[in-house]
mmCIF file of C-alpha atoms in Angstrom:
data_model
loop_
_atom_site.group_PDB
_atom_site.id
_atom_site.type_symbol
_atom_site.label_atom_id
_atom_site.label_comp_id
_atom_site.label_asym_id
_atom_site.label_seq_id
_atom_site.Cartn_x
_atom_site.Cartn_y
_atom_site.Cartn_z
ATOM 1 C CA UNK A 1 50.358 -32.741 -13.529
ATOM 2 C CA UNK A 2 47.484 -34.868 -14.904
ATOM 3 C CA UNK A 3 45.066 -37.429 -13.526
ATOM 4 C CA UNK A 4 46.604 -40.950 -13.537
ATOM 5 C CA UNK A 5 45.561 -43.163 -16.441
ATOM 6 C CA UNK A 6 42.389 -45.266 -15.953
ATOM 7 C CA UNK A 7 41.257 -43.259 -12.908
ATOM 8 C CA UNK A 8 37.444 -43.196 -12.911
ATOM 9 C CA UNK A 9 36.373 -39.561 -12.357
ATOM 10 C CA UNK A 10 33.086 -37.695 -12.018
ATOM 11 C CA UNK A 11 33.299 -36.428 -15.585
ATOM 12 C CA UNK A 12 32.731 -40.014 -16.794
ATOM 13 C CA UNK A 13 30.253 -41.169 -14.161
ATOM 14 C CA UNK A 14 26.570 -41.389 -15.036
ATOM 15 C CA UNK A 15 25.172 -42.732 -11.755
ATOM 16 C CA UNK A 16 26.009 -39.916 -9.345
ATOM 17 C CA UNK A 17 23.005 -38.447 -7.581
ATOM 18 C CA UNK A 18 22.223 -34.780 -8.073
ATOM 19 C CA UNK A 19 23.004 -32.375 -5.269
ATOM 20 C CA UNK A 20 20.021 -29.990 -5.120
ATOM 21 C CA UNK A 21 19.541 -27.942 -1.972
ATOM 22 C CA UNK A 22 16.203 -28.181 -0.127
ATOM 23 C CA UNK A 23 16.257 -24.418 0.376
ATOM 24 C CA UNK A 24 14.566 -22.154 -2.180
ATOM 25 C CA UNK A 25 15.915 -18.603 -2.184
ATOM 26 C CA UNK A 26 13.526 -15.717 -2.857
ATOM 27 C CA UNK A 27 14.312 -11.998 -2.596
ATOM 28 C CA UNK A 28 11.249 -10.384 -4.163
ATOM 29 C CA UNK A 29 9.840 -8.023 -1.492
ATOM 30 C CA UNK A 30 6.483 -8.699 0.135
ATOM 31 C CA UNK A 31 6.443 -5.913 2.736
ATOM 32 C CA UNK A 32 3.261 -3.854 2.342
ATOM 33 C CA UNK A 33 3.433 -0.870 4.748
ATOM 34 C CA UNK A 34 0.137 0.684 3.658
ATOM 35 C CA UNK A 35 -1.977 -2.462 4.012
ATOM 36 C CA UNK A 36 -0.165 -3.430 7.199
ATOM 37 C CA UNK A 37 -0.670 0.008 8.759
ATOM 38 C CA UNK A 38 -4.347 0.706 8.031
ATOM 39 C CA UNK A 39 -7.355 -0.847 9.738
ATOM 40 C CA UNK A 40 -9.433 -3.717 8.398
ATOM 41 C CA UNK A 41 -13.215 -3.734 8.368
ATOM 42 C CA UNK A 42 -16.077 -5.798 6.970
ATOM 43 C CA UNK A 43 -18.099 -4.916 3.899
ATOM 44 C CA UNK A 44 -21.568 -6.370 3.335
ATOM 45 C CA UNK A 45 -22.281 -4.940 -0.137
ATOM 46 C CA UNK A 46 -20.221 -4.244 -3.248
ATOM 47 C CA UNK A 47 -20.771 -0.502 -2.650
ATOM 48 C CA UNK A 48 -19.254 -0.033 0.790
ATOM 49 C CA UNK A 49 -20.376 3.252 2.383
ATOM 50 C CA UNK A 50 -19.508 5.370 5.419
ATOM 51 C CA UNK A 51 -20.141 8.897 6.741
ATOM 52 C CA UNK A 52 -17.995 11.863 7.713
ATOM 53 C CA UNK A 53 -18.994 14.740 9.968
ATOM 54 C CA UNK A 54 -17.752 18.342 9.981
ATOM 55 C CA UNK A 55 -18.314 20.973 12.665
ATOM 56 C CA UNK A 56 -19.506 24.501 11.957
ATOM 57 C CA UNK A 57 -16.731 27.040 11.517
ATOM 58 C CA UNK A 58 -15.718 28.931 14.708
ATOM 59 C CA UNK A 59 -17.785 32.104 15.185
ATOM 60 C CA UNK A 60 -15.797 35.020 16.620
ATOM 61 C CA UNK A 61 -18.976 37.113 16.920
ATOM 62 C CA UNK A 62 -20.683 34.701 19.328
ATOM 63 C CA UNK A 63 -21.758 37.226 21.991
ATOM 64 C CA UNK A 64 -25.321 36.952 23.274
ATOM 65 C CA UNK A 65 -27.744 39.108 25.268
ATOM 66 C CA UNK A 66 -28.498 38.274 28.869
ATOM 67 C CA UNK A 67 -31.836 36.493 29.138
ATOM 68 C CA UNK A 68 -32.093 36.038 25.373
ATOM 69 C CA UNK A 69 -34.463 33.452 23.873
ATOM 70 C CA UNK A 70 -32.018 31.590 21.579
ATOM 71 C CA UNK A 71 -32.598 30.570 18.026
ATOM 72 C CA UNK A 72 -31.621 27.105 16.826
ATOM 73 C CA UNK A 73 -28.253 26.991 15.091
ATOM 74 C CA UNK A 74 -28.008 25.535 11.614
ATOM 75 C CA UNK A 75 -27.214 21.822 11.572
ATOM 76 C CA UNK A 76 -24.263 20.510 9.597
ATOM 77 C CA UNK A 77 -25.345 17.198 8.039
ATOM 78 C CA UNK A 78 -23.059 14.215 7.616
ATOM 79 C CA UNK A 79 -21.498 13.455 4.245
ATOM 80 C CA UNK A 80 -22.156 9.976 2.859
ATOM 81 C CA UNK A 81 -19.242 8.446 0.941
ATOM 82 C CA UNK A 82 -18.639 5.080 -0.649
ATOM 83 C CA UNK A 83 -16.226 2.964 -2.618
ATOM 84 C CA UNK A 84 -16.617 -0.053 -4.854
ATOM 85 C CA UNK A 85 -15.373 -3.504 -3.876
ATOM 86 C CA UNK A 86 -12.822 -4.687 -6.422
ATOM 87 C CA UNK A 87 -12.131 -8.357 -7.086
ATOM 88 C CA UNK A 88 -8.501 -9.393 -7.513
ATOM 89 C CA UNK A 89 -7.242 -12.946 -7.780
ATOM 90 C CA UNK A 90 -4.396 -15.235 -8.792
ATOM 91 C CA UNK A 91 -4.736 -18.857 -9.930
ATOM 92 C CA UNK A 92 -2.272 -21.677 -9.229
ATOM 93 C CA UNK A 93 -2.423 -24.766 -11.467
ATOM 94 C CA UNK A 94 -0.290 -27.891 -11.083
ATOM 95 C CA UNK A 95 -0.368 -31.043 -13.201
ATOM 96 C CA UNK A 96 -1.043 -34.401 -11.584
ATOM 97 C CA UNK A 97 2.417 -35.578 -12.583
ATOM 98 C CA UNK A 98 4.167 -32.588 -11.006
ATOM 99 C CA UNK A 99 2.155 -33.104 -7.837
ATOM 100 C CA UNK A 100 3.218 -36.777 -7.710
ATOM 101 C CA UNK A 101 6.977 -36.537 -8.272
ATOM 102 C CA UNK A 102 9.520 -35.827 -5.538
ATOM 103 C CA UNK A 103 10.294 -32.117 -5.033
ATOM 104 C CA UNK A 104 13.231 -30.240 -3.612
ATOM 105 C CA UNK A 105 12.420 -27.483 -1.138
ATOM 106 C CA UNK A 106 8.697 -28.260 -0.744
ATOM 107 C CA UNK A 107 6.582 -31.311 0.033
ATOM 108 C CA UNK A 108 3.409 -30.278 -1.799
ATOM 109 C CA UNK A 109 3.747 -28.449 -5.110
ATOM 110 C CA UNK A 110 0.172 -27.143 -5.163
ATOM 111 C CA UNK A 111 0.417 -25.761 -1.618
ATOM 112 C CA UNK A 112 3.718 -24.123 -2.524
ATOM 113 C CA UNK A 113 2.233 -22.479 -5.610
ATOM 114 C CA UNK A 114 -0.786 -21.326 -3.557
ATOM 115 C CA UNK A 115 1.568 -19.641 -1.120
ATOM 116 C CA UNK A 116 3.411 -17.859 -3.925
ATOM 117 C CA UNK A 117 0.180 -16.661 -5.543
ATOM 118 C CA UNK A 118 -1.012 -15.346 -2.174
ATOM 119 C CA UNK A 119 2.153 -13.278 -1.807
ATOM 120 C CA UNK A 120 1.779 -11.984 -5.370
ATOM 121 C CA UNK A 121 -1.853 -11.024 -4.704
ATOM 122 C CA UNK A 122 -0.824 -9.144 -1.566
ATOM 123 C CA UNK A 123 1.663 -7.140 -3.644
ATOM 124 C CA UNK A 124 -1.063 -6.419 -6.209
ATOM 125 C CA UNK A 125 -3.406 -5.057 -3.518
ATOM 126 C CA UNK A 126 -0.732 -2.784 -2.055
ATOM 127 C CA UNK A 127 0.019 -1.382 -5.504
ATOM 128 C CA UNK A 128 -3.673 -0.850 -6.294
ATOM 129 C CA UNK A 129 -4.513 0.812 -2.956
ATOM 130 C CA UNK A 130 -1.648 3.308 -2.652
ATOM 131 C CA UNK A 131 0.374 3.119 -5.854
ATOM 132 C CA UNK A 132 -2.227 3.496 -8.590
ATOM 133 C CA UNK A 133 -3.943 6.685 -9.761
ATOM 134 C CA UNK A 134 -7.338 5.022 -9.977
ATOM 135 C CA UNK A 135 -10.934 6.253 -9.570
ATOM 136 C CA UNK A 136 -13.783 3.962 -8.576
ATOM 137 C CA UNK A 137 -15.715 2.228 -11.338
ATOM 138 C CA UNK A 138 -19.133 0.684 -10.723
ATOM 139 C CA UNK A 139 -18.593 -1.848 -13.501
ATOM 140 C CA UNK A 140 -20.951 -4.109 -15.428
ATOM 141 C CA UNK A 141 -20.932 -7.550 -17.066
ATOM 142 C CA UNK A 142 -18.011 -6.602 -19.306
ATOM 143 C CA UNK A 143 -16.154 -4.064 -17.118
ATOM 144 C CA UNK A 144 -14.756 -5.097 -13.703
ATOM 145 C CA UNK A 145 -15.459 -2.966 -10.633
ATOM 146 C CA UNK A 146 -12.538 -0.883 -9.414
ATOM 147 C CA UNK A 147 -11.977 0.617 -5.989
ATOM 148 C CA UNK A 148 -10.765 4.223 -5.792
ATOM 149 C CA UNK A 149 -7.143 4.322 -4.639
ATOM 150 C CA UNK A 150 -5.690 6.663 -2.022
ATOM 151 C CA UNK A 151 -4.555 9.065 -4.758
ATOM 152 C CA UNK A 152 -8.180 9.516 -5.806
ATOM 153 C CA UNK A 153 -9.240 10.648 -2.304
ATOM 154 C CA UNK A 154 -6.475 13.038 -1.194
ATOM 155 C CA UNK A 155 -7.443 16.596 -2.185
ATOM 156 C CA UNK A 156 -7.326 18.897 0.859
ATOM 157 C CA UNK A 157 -3.641 18.930 1.814
ATOM 158 C CA UNK A 158 -1.325 18.695 -1.164
ATOM 159 C CA UNK A 159 1.749 20.184 -2.795
ATOM 160 C CA UNK A 160 1.966 19.749 -6.563
ATOM 161 C CA UNK A 161 4.157 20.557 -9.532
ATOM 162 C CA UNK A 162 3.168 23.038 -12.237
ATOM 163 C CA UNK A 163 -0.024 21.976 -14.064
ATOM 164 C CA UNK A 164 -0.680 19.278 -11.482
ATOM 165 C CA UNK A 165 -4.243 19.073 -10.170
ATOM 166 C CA UNK A 166 -6.056 17.271 -7.370
ATOM 167 C CA UNK A 167 -9.193 15.235 -8.092
ATOM 168 C CA UNK A 168 -12.235 17.483 -8.457
ATOM 169 C CA UNK A 169 -13.877 16.089 -5.306
ATOM 170 C CA UNK A 170 -12.874 13.930 -2.343
ATOM 171 C CA UNK A 171 -15.323 11.166 -3.233
ATOM 172 C CA UNK A 172 -13.199 8.713 -5.201
ATOM 173 C CA UNK A 173 -14.757 9.581 -8.554
ATOM 174 C CA UNK A 174 -11.753 11.403 -10.050
ATOM 175 C CA UNK A 175 -8.039 10.917 -10.546
ATOM 176 C CA UNK A 176 -5.005 13.118 -10.045
ATOM 177 C CA UNK A 177 -3.575 15.127 -12.927
ATOM 178 C CA UNK A 178 0.173 14.674 -12.790
ATOM 179 C CA UNK A 179 2.178 17.898 -13.065
ATOM 180 C CA UNK A 180 5.747 18.834 -13.841
ATOM 181 C CA UNK A 181 8.094 16.966 -11.549
ATOM 182 C CA UNK A 182 10.068 19.100 -9.096
ATOM 183 C CA UNK A 183 12.436 18.326 -6.238
ATOM 184 C CA UNK A 184 11.022 16.975 -2.979
ATOM 185 C CA UNK A 185 11.926 19.563 -0.321
ATOM 186 C CA UNK A 186 11.379 20.014 3.381
ATOM 187 C CA UNK A 187 9.541 23.276 2.661
ATOM 188 C CA UNK A 188 6.970 21.445 0.542
ATOM 189 C CA UNK A 189 6.532 18.805 3.244
ATOM 190 C CA UNK A 190 6.049 21.475 5.922
ATOM 191 C CA UNK A 191 3.347 23.125 3.808
ATOM 192 C CA UNK A 192 1.412 19.855 3.686
ATOM 193 C CA UNK A 193 1.904 19.150 7.407
ATOM 194 C CA UNK A 194 0.672 22.628 8.308
ATOM 195 C CA UNK A 195 -2.413 22.221 6.126
ATOM 196 C CA UNK A 196 -3.238 18.836 7.690
ATOM 197 C CA UNK A 197 -2.937 20.287 11.197
ATOM 198 C CA UNK A 198 -5.185 23.249 10.345
ATOM 199 C CA UNK A 199 -7.792 20.776 9.069
ATOM 200 C CA UNK A 200 -7.600 18.765 12.301
ATOM 201 C CA UNK A 201 -5.435 15.838 11.230
ATOM 202 C CA UNK A 202 -2.672 14.146 13.216
ATOM 203 C CA UNK A 203 -0.620 12.149 10.679
ATOM 204 C CA UNK A 204 1.942 9.672 11.948
ATOM 205 C CA UNK A 205 3.393 8.058 8.825
ATOM 206 C CA UNK A 206 5.201 9.287 5.715
ATOM 207 C CA UNK A 207 5.512 6.828 2.819
ATOM 208 C CA UNK A 208 8.149 7.469 0.147
ATOM 209 C CA UNK A 209 9.833 5.662 -2.702
ATOM 210 C CA UNK A 210 13.515 4.752 -2.588
ATOM 211 C CA UNK A 211 14.920 7.921 -4.153
ATOM 212 C CA UNK A 212 12.928 10.366 -2.021
ATOM 213 C CA UNK A 213 13.603 8.343 1.129
ATOM 214 C CA UNK A 214 17.247 9.215 0.536
ATOM 215 C CA UNK A 215 16.315 12.841 -0.196
ATOM 216 C CA UNK A 216 14.432 12.894 3.114
ATOM 217 C CA UNK A 217 17.625 11.910 4.930
ATOM 218 C CA UNK A 218 19.241 15.171 3.794
ATOM 219 C CA UNK A 219 16.614 17.391 5.462
ATOM 220 C CA UNK A 220 17.469 19.737 8.341
ATOM 221 C CA UNK A 221 19.111 17.957 11.250
ATOM 222 C CA UNK A 222 20.574 15.298 8.995
ATOM 223 C CA UNK A 223 22.489 17.362 6.461
ATOM 224 C CA UNK A 224 25.633 15.343 7.224
ATOM 225 C CA UNK A 225 26.154 11.762 8.323
ATOM 226 C CA UNK A 226 26.835 11.031 12.004
ATOM 227 C CA UNK A 227 29.515 8.569 13.002
ATOM 228 C CA UNK A 228 28.960 6.633 16.219
ATOM 229 C CA UNK A 229 32.448 5.742 17.381
ATOM 230 C CA UNK A 230 31.452 3.147 19.989
ATOM 231 C CA UNK A 231 29.232 1.114 17.669
ATOM 232 C CA UNK A 232 31.513 1.712 14.653
ATOM 233 C CA UNK A 233 28.669 2.662 12.381
ATOM 234 C CA UNK A 234 27.646 5.691 10.341
ATOM 235 C CA UNK A 235 24.053 6.911 10.608
ATOM 236 C CA UNK A 236 22.908 8.720 7.476
ATOM 237 C CA UNK A 237 19.209 7.900 7.421
ATOM 238 C CA UNK A 238 16.036 9.382 8.875
ATOM 239 C CA UNK A 239 13.388 6.981 10.177
ATOM 240 C CA UNK A 240 11.394 9.562 12.160
ATOM 241 C CA UNK A 241 10.643 13.226 11.632
ATOM 242 C CA UNK A 242 9.879 15.604 14.501
ATOM 243 C CA UNK A 243 7.655 18.237 12.931
ATOM 244 C CA UNK A 244 6.032 21.262 14.540
ATOM 245 C CA UNK A 245 2.850 19.192 14.665
ATOM 246 C CA UNK A 246 4.112 15.862 15.974
ATOM 247 C CA UNK A 247 6.428 12.961 15.265
ATOM 248 C CA UNK A 248 6.061 10.926 12.062
ATOM 249 C CA UNK A 249 7.582 7.616 10.982
ATOM 250 C CA UNK A 250 9.322 7.713 7.599
ATOM 251 C CA UNK A 251 8.820 4.440 5.745
ATOM 252 C CA UNK A 252 10.194 3.396 2.355
ATOM 253 C CA UNK A 253 7.442 1.892 0.198
ATOM 254 C CA UNK A 254 8.279 -0.262 -2.820
ATOM 255 C CA UNK A 255 4.806 -0.375 -4.347
ATOM 256 C CA UNK A 256 3.739 3.263 -4.492
ATOM 257 C CA UNK A 257 4.642 5.582 -7.356
ATOM 258 C CA UNK A 258 8.194 6.968 -6.905
ATOM 259 C CA UNK A 259 6.892 10.499 -7.647
ATOM 260 C CA UNK A 260 4.518 10.500 -4.644
ATOM 261 C CA UNK A 261 5.185 11.132 -0.954
ATOM 262 C CA UNK A 262 2.134 10.259 1.138
ATOM 263 C CA UNK A 263 1.566 11.806 4.580
ATOM 264 C CA UNK A 264 -0.991 9.614 6.325
ATOM 265 C CA UNK A 265 -2.996 9.341 9.518
ATOM 266 C CA UNK A 266 -3.252 5.569 9.244
ATOM 267 C CA UNK A 267 -6.332 5.045 11.406
ATOM 268 C CA UNK A 268 -8.299 7.291 9.062
ATOM 269 C CA UNK A 269 -7.878 4.649 6.344
ATOM 270 C CA UNK A 270 -9.082 1.057 6.177
ATOM 271 C CA UNK A 271 -9.469 -1.831 3.793
ATOM 272 C CA UNK A 272 -12.978 -3.322 3.883
ATOM 273 C CA UNK A 273 -13.201 -6.948 2.779
ATOM 274 C CA UNK A 274 -16.510 -8.355 1.602
ATOM 275 C CA UNK A 275 -17.848 -11.091 3.911
ATOM 276 C CA UNK A 276 -15.733 -14.242 3.570
ATOM 277 C CA UNK A 277 -13.661 -12.795 0.714
ATOM 278 C CA UNK A 278 -10.410 -11.846 2.462
ATOM 279 C CA UNK A 279 -7.518 -13.644 0.697
ATOM 280 C CA UNK A 280 -9.356 -16.952 0.416
ATOM 281 C CA UNK A 281 -8.320 -20.115 -1.452
ATOM 282 C CA UNK A 282 -11.040 -21.599 -3.677
ATOM 283 C CA UNK A 283 -10.610 -25.086 -5.222
ATOM 284 C CA UNK A 284 -11.639 -24.823 -8.879
ATOM 285 C CA UNK A 285 -13.388 -27.559 -10.828
ATOM 286 C CA UNK A 286 -11.088 -30.319 -12.042
ATOM 287 C CA UNK A 287 -11.177 -30.359 -15.848
ATOM 288 C CA UNK A 288 -8.230 -32.636 -16.608
ATOM 289 C CA UNK A 289 -5.075 -34.055 -15.119
ATOM 290 C CA UNK A 290 -4.310 -30.975 -13.036
ATOM 291 C CA UNK A 291 -5.489 -29.181 -9.903
ATOM 292 C CA UNK A 292 -6.283 -25.484 -9.606
ATOM 293 C CA UNK A 293 -6.638 -23.058 -6.705
ATOM 294 C CA UNK A 294 -7.958 -19.490 -6.960
ATOM 295 C CA UNK A 295 -6.558 -17.072 -4.369
ATOM 296 C CA UNK A 296 -9.072 -14.219 -4.194
ATOM 297 C CA UNK A 297 -9.807 -10.966 -2.376
ATOM 298 C CA UNK A 298 -12.803 -8.647 -2.748
ATOM 299 C CA UNK A 299 -12.089 -5.331 -1.082
ATOM 300 C CA UNK A 300 -12.667 -1.576 -0.984
ATOM 301 C CA UNK A 301 -10.439 1.226 0.265
ATOM 302 C CA UNK A 302 -12.108 3.297 2.977
ATOM 303 C CA UNK A 303 -11.035 6.955 3.243
ATOM 304 C CA UNK A 304 -12.578 7.703 6.638
ATOM 305 C CA UNK A 305 -11.619 11.359 6.362
ATOM 306 C CA UNK A 306 -9.102 12.451 3.754
ATOM 307 C CA UNK A 307 -8.508 15.786 5.509
ATOM 308 C CA UNK A 308 -6.401 13.895 8.075
ATOM 309 C CA UNK A 309 -3.837 13.008 5.384
ATOM 310 C CA UNK A 310 -2.038 14.677 2.497
ATOM 311 C CA UNK A 311 0.599 14.280 -0.139
ATOM 312 C CA UNK A 312 3.635 15.911 -1.699
ATOM 313 C CA UNK A 313 3.130 15.026 -5.362
ATOM 314 C CA UNK A 314 5.045 15.378 -8.630
ATOM 315 C CA UNK A 315 8.467 14.814 -7.064
ATOM 316 C CA UNK A 316 11.503 13.979 -9.156
ATOM 317 C CA UNK A 317 12.405 10.338 -8.687
ATOM 318 C CA UNK A 318 15.953 10.101 -9.967
#
């Protein structure tokens, strides 16, 4: 059967309006569990500093004479730490013509592009803070400042592969030496949790990549899937882990390195933003028939006390 002769059909028409949906579909992830979980504070200088305090070790010989005239005990001074504020930005630029024409899915092209650049910048910060093996750099007129990432601070409670090494000091000046990748196991995790507890930490969050999140779901207590007959669903994942030292949330993180599993006490970390420099939009000078906006953040990672956290490093990721 064919279309009757002389029937005017859409294949011939030139005046039909386009059918373009007003919905724009985006699936790129913007969830940032590290940045969302840690505190925020204010920085007032490009070298943001803070102090940590340790107590003297317990003395099991502390027995004193009756009526003794005591001597003054040695004082343990604070430790002064700091991190550099790093500048990160994205720039949106839209021509005058594009701003003037009708758009599908958005009313203002420049505002839409600003929003997208803000989301991209947020993803950059998450990657820099917890997914980059980066030491702090003071910088100069030709070298940008860099803030030391979480991997540069964690030294006290770690499990590593052969030839892997922690930074030389917990001051943000060094980077990790990656070792031979080995399987992520519950035994390795327990070693790190025990070490954190001995050092006084109370971690509540475990961040993993996709592969090791699935490995985590095979740990003791979840070696086989559970079928819930009433709800007609199979539960094969672990979102919380009851350790000997407390309960921890297990969160999949898209922006950290797949080889790392971070065990964090979130309130012992913060992101310090320089005054008035927290994800701001700055109109740039108009130099032609276009408009520009700079989305900018100036920030430093604050490791309030790295002994409260740890990491299982050098894990296989496939």
